[in-house]
PDB file of C-alpha atoms in Angstrom:
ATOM      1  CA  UNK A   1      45.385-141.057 -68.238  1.00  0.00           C
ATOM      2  CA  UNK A   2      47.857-138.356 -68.131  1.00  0.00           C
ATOM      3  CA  UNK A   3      50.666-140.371 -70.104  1.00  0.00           C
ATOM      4  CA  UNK A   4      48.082-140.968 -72.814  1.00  0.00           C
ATOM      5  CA  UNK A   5      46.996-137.891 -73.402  1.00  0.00           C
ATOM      6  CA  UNK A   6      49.989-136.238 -73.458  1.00  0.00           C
ATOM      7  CA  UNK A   7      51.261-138.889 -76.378  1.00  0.00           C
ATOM      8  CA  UNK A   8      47.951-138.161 -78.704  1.00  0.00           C
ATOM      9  CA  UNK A   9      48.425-134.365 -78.135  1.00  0.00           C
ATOM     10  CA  UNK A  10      52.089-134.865 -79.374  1.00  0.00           C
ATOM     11  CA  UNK A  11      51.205-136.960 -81.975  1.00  0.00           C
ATOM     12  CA  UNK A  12      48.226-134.517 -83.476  1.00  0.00           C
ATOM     13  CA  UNK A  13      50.676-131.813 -83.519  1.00  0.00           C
ATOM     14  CA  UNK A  14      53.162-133.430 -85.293  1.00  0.00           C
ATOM     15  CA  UNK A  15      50.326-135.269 -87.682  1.00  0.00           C
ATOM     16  CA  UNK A  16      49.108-130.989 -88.389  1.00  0.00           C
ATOM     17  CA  UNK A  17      52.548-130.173 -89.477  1.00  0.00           C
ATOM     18  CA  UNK A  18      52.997-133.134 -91.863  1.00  0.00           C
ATOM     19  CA  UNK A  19      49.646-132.464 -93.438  1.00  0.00           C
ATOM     20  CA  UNK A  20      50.031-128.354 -93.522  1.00  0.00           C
ATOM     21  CA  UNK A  21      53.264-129.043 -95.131  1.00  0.00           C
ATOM     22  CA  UNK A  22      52.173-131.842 -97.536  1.00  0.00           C
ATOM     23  CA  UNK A  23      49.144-129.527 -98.660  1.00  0.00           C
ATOM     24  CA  UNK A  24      51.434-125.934 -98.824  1.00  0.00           C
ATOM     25  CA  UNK A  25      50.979-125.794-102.504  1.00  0.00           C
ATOM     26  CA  UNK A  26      48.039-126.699-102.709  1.00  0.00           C
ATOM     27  CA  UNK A  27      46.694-124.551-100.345  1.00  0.00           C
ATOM     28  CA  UNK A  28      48.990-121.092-100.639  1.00  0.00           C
ATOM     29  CA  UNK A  29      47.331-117.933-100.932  1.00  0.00           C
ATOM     30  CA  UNK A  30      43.817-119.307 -99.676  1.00  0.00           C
ATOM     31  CA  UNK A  31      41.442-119.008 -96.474  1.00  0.00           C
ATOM     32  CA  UNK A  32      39.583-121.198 -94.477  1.00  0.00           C
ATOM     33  CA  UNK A  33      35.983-122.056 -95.618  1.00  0.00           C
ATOM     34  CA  UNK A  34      34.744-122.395 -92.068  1.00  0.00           C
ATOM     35  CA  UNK A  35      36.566-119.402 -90.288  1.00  0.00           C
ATOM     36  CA  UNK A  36      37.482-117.695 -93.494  1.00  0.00           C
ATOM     37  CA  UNK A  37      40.949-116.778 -91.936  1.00  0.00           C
ATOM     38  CA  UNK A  38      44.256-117.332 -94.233  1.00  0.00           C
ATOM     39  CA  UNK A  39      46.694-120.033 -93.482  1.00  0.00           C
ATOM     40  CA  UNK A  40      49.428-117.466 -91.307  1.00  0.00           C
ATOM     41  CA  UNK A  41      48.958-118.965 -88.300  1.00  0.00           C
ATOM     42  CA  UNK A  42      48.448-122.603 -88.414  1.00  0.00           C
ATOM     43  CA  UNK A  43      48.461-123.125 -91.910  1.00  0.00           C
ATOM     44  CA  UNK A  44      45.819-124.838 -94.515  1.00  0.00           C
ATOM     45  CA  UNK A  45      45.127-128.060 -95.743  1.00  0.00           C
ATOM     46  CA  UNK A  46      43.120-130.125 -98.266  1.00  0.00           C
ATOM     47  CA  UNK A  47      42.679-133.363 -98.318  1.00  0.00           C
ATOM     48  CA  UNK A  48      39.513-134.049 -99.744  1.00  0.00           C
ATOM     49  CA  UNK A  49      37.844-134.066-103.202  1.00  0.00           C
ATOM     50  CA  UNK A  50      37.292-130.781-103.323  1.00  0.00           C
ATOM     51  CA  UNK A  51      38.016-129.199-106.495  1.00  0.00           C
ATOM     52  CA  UNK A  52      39.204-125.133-106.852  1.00  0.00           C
ATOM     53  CA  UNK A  53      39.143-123.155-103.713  1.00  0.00           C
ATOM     54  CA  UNK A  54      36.673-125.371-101.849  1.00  0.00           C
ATOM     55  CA  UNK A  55      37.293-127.705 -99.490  1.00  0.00           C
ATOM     56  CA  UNK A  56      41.119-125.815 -97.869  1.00  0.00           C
ATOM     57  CA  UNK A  57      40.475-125.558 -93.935  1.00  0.00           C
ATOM     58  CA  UNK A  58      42.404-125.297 -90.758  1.00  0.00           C
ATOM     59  CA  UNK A  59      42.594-128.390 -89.044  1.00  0.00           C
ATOM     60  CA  UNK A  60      41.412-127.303 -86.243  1.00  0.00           C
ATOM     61  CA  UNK A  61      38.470-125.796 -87.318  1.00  0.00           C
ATOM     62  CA  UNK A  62      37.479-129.419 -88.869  1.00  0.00           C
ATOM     63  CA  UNK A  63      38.569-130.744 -85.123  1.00  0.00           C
ATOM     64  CA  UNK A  64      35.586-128.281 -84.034  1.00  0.00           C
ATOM     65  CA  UNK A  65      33.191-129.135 -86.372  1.00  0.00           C
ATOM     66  CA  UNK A  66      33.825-132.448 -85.919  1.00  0.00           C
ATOM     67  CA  UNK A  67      33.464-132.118 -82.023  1.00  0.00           C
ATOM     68  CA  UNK A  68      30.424-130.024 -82.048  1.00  0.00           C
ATOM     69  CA  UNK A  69      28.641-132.571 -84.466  1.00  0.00           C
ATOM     70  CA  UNK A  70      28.996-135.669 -82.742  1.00  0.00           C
ATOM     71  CA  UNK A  71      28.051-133.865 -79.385  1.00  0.00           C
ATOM     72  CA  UNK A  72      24.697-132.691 -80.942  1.00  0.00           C
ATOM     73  CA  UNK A  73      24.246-136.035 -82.486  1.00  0.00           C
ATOM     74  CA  UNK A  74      25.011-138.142 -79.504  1.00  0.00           C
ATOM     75  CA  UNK A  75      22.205-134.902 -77.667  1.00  0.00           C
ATOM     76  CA  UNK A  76      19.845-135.508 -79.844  1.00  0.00           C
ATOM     77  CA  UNK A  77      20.195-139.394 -79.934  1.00  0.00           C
ATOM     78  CA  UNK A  78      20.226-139.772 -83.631  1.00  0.00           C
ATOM     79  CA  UNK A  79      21.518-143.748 -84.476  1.00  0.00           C
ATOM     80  CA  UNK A  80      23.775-142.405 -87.504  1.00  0.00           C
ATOM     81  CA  UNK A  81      27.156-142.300 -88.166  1.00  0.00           C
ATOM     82  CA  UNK A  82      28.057-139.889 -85.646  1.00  0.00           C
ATOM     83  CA  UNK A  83      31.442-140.364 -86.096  1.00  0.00           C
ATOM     84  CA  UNK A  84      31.987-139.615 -89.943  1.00  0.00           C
ATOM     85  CA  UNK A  85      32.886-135.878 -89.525  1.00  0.00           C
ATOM     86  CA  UNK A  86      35.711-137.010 -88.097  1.00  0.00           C
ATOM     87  CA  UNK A  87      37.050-138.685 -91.502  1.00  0.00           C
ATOM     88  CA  UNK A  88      34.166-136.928 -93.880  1.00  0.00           C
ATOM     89  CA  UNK A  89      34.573-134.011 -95.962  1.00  0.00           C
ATOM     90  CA  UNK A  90      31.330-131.304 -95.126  1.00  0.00           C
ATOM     91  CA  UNK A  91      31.490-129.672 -98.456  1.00  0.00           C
ATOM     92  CA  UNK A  92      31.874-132.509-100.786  1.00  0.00           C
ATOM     93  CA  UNK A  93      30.993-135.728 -98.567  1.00  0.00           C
ATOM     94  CA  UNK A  94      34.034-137.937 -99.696  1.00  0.00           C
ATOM     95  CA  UNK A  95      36.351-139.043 -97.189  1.00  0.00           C
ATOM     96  CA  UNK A  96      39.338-137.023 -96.337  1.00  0.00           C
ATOM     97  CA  UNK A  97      42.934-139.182 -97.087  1.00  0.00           C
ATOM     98  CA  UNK A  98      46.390-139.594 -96.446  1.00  0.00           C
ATOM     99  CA  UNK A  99      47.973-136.943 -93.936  1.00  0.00           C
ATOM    100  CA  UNK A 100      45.178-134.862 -93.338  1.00  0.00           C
ATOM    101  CA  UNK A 101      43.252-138.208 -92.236  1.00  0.00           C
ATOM    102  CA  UNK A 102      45.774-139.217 -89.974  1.00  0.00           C
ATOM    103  CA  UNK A 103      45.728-135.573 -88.247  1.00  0.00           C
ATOM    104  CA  UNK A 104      42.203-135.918 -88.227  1.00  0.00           C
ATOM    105  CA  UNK A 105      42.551-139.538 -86.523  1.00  0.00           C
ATOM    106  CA  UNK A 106      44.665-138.101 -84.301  1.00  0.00           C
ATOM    107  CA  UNK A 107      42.551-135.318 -83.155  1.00  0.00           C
ATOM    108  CA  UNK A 108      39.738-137.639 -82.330  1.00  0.00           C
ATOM    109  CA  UNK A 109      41.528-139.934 -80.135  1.00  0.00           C
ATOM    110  CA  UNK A 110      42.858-137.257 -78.280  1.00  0.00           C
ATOM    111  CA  UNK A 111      39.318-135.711 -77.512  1.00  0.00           C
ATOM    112  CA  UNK A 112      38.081-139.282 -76.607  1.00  0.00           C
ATOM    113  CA  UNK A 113      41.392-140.824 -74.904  1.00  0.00           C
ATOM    114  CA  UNK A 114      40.542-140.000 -71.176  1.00  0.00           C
ATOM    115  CA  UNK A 115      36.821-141.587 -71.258  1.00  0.00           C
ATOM    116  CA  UNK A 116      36.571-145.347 -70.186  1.00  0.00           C
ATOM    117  CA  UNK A 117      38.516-148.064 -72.063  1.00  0.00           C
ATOM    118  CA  UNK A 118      34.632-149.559 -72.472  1.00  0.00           C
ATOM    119  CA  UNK A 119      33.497-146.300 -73.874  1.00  0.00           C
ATOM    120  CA  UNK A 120      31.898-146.636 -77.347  1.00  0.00           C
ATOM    121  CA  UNK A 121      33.461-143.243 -78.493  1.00  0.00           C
ATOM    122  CA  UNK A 122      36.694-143.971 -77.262  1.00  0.00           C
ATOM    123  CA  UNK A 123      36.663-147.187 -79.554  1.00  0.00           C
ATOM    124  CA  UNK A 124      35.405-145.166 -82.184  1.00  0.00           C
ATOM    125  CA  UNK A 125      38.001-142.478 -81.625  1.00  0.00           C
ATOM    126  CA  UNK A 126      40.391-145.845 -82.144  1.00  0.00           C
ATOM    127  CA  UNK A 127      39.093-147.025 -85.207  1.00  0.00           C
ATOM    128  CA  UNK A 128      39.242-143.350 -86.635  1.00  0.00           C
ATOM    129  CA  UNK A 129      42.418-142.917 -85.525  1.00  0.00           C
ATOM    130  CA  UNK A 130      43.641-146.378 -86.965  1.00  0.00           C
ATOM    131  CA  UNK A 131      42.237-145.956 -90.646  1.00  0.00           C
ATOM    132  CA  UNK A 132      43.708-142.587 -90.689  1.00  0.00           C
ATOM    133  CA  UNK A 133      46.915-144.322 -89.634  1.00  0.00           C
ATOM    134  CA  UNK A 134      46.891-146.995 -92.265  1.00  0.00           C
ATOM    135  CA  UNK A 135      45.787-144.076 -95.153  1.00  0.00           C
ATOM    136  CA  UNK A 136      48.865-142.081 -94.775  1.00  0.00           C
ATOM    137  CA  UNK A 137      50.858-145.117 -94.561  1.00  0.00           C
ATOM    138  CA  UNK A 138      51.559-145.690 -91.379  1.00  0.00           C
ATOM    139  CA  UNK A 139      51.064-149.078 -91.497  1.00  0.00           C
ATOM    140  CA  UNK A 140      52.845-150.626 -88.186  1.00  0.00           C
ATOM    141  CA  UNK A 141      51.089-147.567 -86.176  1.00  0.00           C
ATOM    142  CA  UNK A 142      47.808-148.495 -88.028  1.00  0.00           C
ATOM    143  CA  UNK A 143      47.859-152.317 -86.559  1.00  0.00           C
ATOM    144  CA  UNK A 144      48.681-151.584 -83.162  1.00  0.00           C
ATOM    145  CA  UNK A 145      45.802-149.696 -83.081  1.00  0.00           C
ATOM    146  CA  UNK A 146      43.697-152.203 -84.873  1.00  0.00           C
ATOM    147  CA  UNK A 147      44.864-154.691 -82.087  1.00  0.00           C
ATOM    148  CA  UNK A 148      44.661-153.165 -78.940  1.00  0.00           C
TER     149      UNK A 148
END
């Protein structure tokens, strides 16, 4: 419920900062490739294999893509993978890692937290959120997860 959410909107927040701050260098002086803004307001990150000026995006713009996605999937009934936007780079199709994973895990458990415990998108929204967990080392985070 309430309680819940509130923790995994918290939690995504602070997971944004750590990655926007982690990926500063990287990312200073670019612009988004999906909304083409700059990084002023909620700053940029990278955490893909995306070489040059590819691949640096707001987080929340992957959170949309990533939303609108599985929601066409899941329309459409396709059987794949709808859930690898949430941890899959667009641009270069390699897996995003380490802080900008774990923001992304975090944003997809907190679209998925209020639907039933028996929901299969809820438990995926766990398991997304518990590998991005464990690949920016949050290890103790990353098995509570894994068990619950």
């Amino acid at each position: 419920g309430g309680a819940e959410q509130h923790h995994a909107n918290k939690k995504y927040e602070e997971a944004v900062a750590d990655a926007v701050e982690e990926c500063a260098e990287d990312t200073d002086g670019q612009t988004c490739y999906i909304c083409l803004e700059d990084g002023s307001e909620e700053g940029l990150v990278r955490g893909c294999s995306c070489r040059g000026t590819a691949g640096v995006v707001h987080v929340s713009c992957l959170v949309e893509q990533a939303k609108i996605l599985v929601a066409d999937a899941e329309e459409r009934n396709l059987d794949d993978d709808k859930f690898e936007r949430w941890y899959t780079c667009g641009l270069c199709e390699q897996e995003h890692h380490g802080v900008v994973r774990c923001a992304l895990g975090w944003a997809c458990w907190k679209t998925y937290v209020g639907r039933p415990e028996t929901d299969s998108f809820r438990q995926c929204a766990m398991s997304v959120l518990g590998s991005g967990l464990s690949d920016a080392d949050h290890l103790e985070d990353a098995l509570s997860v894994r068990e619950a």
